[in-house]
Short mmCIF file of C-alpha atoms in Angstrom, two decimals:
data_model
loop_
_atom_site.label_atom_id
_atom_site.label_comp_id
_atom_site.label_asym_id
_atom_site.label_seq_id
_atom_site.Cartn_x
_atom_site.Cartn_y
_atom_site.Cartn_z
CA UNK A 534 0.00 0.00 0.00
CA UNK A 535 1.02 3.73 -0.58
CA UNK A 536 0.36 7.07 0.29
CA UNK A 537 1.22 9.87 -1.42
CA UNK A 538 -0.44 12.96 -2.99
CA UNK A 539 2.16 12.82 -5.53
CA UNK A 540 3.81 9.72 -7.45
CA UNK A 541 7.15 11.03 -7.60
CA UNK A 542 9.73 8.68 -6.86
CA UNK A 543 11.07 10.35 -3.70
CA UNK A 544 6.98 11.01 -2.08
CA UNK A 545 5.83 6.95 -2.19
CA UNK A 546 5.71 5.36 1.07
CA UNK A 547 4.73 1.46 1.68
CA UNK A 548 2.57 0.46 4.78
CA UNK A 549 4.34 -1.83 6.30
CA UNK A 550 3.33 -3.35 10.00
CA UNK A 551 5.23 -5.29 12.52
CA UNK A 552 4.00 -8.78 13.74
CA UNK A 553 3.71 -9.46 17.02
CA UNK A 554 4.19 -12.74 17.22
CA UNK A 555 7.48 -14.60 16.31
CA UNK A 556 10.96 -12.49 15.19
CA UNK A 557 8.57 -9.28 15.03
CA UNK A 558 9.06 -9.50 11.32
CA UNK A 559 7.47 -6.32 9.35
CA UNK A 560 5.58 -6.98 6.04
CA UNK A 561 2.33 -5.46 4.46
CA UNK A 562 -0.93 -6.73 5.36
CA UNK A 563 -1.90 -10.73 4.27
CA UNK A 564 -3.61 -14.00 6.09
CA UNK A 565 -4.92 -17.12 4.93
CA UNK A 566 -7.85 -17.23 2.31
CA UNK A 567 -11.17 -18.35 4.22
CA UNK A 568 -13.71 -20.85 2.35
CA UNK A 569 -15.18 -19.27 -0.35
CA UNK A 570 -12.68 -16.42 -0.80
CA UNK A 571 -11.04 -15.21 -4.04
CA UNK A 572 -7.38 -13.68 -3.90
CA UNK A 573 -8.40 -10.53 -4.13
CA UNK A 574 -11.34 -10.79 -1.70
CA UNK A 575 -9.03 -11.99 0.85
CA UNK A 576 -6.34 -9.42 0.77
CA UNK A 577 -9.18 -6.66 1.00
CA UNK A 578 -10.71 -8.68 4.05
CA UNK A 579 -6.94 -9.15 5.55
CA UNK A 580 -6.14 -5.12 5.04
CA UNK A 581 -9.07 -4.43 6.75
CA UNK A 582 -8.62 -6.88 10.07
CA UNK A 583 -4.70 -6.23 10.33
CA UNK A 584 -4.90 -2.28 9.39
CA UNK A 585 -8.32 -0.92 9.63
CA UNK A 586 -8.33 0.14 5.68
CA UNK A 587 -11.64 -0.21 4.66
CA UNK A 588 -11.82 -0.83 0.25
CA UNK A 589 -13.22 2.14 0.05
CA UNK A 590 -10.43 4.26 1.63
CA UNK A 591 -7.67 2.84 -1.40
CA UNK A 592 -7.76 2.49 -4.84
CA UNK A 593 -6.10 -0.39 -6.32
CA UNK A 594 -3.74 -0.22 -9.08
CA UNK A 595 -4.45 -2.30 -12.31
CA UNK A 596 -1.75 -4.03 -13.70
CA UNK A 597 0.44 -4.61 -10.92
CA UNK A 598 -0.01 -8.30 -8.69
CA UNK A 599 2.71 -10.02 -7.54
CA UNK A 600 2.88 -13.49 -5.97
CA UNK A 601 5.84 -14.59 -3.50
CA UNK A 602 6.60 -18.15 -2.36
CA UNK A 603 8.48 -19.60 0.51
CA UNK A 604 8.23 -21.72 3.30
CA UNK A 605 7.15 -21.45 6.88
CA UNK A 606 8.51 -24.37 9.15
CA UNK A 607 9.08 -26.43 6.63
CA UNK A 608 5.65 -25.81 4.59
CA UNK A 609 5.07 -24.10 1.25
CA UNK A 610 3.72 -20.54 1.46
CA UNK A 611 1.93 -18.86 -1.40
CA UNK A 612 1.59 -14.71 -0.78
CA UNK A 613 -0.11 -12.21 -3.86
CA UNK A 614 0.28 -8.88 -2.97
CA UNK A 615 -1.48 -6.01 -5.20
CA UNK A 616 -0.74 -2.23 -4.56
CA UNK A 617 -2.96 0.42 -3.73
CA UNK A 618 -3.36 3.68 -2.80
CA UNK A 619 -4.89 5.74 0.13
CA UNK A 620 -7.60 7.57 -1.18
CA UNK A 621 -6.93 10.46 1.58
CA UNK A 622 -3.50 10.08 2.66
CA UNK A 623 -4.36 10.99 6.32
CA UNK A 624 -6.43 8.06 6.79
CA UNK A 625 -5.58 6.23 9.76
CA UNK A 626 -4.08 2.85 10.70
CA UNK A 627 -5.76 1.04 13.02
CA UNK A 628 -4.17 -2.07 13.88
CA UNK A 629 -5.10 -5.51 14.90
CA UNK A 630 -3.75 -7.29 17.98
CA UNK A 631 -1.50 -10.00 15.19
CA UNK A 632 0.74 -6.23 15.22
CA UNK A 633 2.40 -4.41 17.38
CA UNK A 634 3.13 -1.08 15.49
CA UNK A 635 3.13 -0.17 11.85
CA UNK A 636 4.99 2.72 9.56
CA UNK A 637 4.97 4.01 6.00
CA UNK A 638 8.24 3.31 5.03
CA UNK A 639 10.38 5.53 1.48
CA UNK A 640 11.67 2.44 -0.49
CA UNK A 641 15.39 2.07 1.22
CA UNK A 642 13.85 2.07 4.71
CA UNK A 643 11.07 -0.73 3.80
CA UNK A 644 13.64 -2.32 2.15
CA UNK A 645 15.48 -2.87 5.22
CA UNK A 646 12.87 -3.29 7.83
CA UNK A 647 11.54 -6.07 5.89
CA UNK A 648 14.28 -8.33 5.74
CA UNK A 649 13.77 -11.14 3.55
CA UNK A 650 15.17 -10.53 -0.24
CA UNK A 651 11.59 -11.37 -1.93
CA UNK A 652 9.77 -8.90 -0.14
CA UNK A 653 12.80 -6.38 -0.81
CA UNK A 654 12.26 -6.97 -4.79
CA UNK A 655 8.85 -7.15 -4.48
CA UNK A 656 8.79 -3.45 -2.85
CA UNK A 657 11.55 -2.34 -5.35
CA UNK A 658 9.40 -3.79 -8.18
CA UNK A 659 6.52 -1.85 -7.26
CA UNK A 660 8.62 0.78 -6.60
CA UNK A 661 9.29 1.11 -10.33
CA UNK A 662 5.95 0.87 -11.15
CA UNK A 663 4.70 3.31 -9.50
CA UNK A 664 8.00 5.24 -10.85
CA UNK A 665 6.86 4.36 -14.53
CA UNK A 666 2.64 4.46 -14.82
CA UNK A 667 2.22 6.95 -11.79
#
């Protein structure tokens, strides 16, 4: 997620919250797909319990999903993550007890907060694509 009132490179920001559970680990909001659920539905449902973003408050951008996998003790993990942006850019977080804080993050800093190398090219790749439709 972003939030800017401008799309040049230096103004984007990612939302990025910090677990409270495990190492702390910081990454945008996502959670398991409940029975029934599309991709898409989910992620909206998940950015709403973990940071209080109604759909209505972001716009989504077309043309932009991107799908990590990895492995959580020893089982295969499937993220998508889609990028959007806040609507009013003073619209507040509201986190869920699964976090403990959250921050909108320029590029370099999300990039290091997050830690693991597929979130960093995921951020840097939507980075750029912000950099090149916004």
């Amino acid at each position: 997620y972003t939030r800017s009132s401008d799309l040049a490179a230096d103004n984007i920001e990612f939302l990025l919250l910090q677990t409270s559970y495990g190492s702390h680990h910081w990454t945008p909001p996502k959670g398991h797909v409940d029975p029934g659920e599309n991709d898409l539905t989910t992620a909206l449902r998940e950015t709403q319990e973990e940071a209080g973003l109604e759909s209505s408050q972001f716009q989504i951008f077309e043309g932009f999903k991107i799908e990590l996998k990895y492995e959580v003790k020893k089982q295969p993990k499937t993220v998508i993550y889609w990028l959007a942006e806040l609507r009013d850019y003073h619209t507040e977080v509201q986190l869920s007890n699964e976090h403990q804080t959250f921050r909108w993050l320029k590029l370099q800093e999300a990039c290091e907060l997050s830690q693991f190398q597929d979130m960093q090219d995921a951020l840097n790749k939507a980075h750029q694509f912000l950099c090149t439709t916004g």
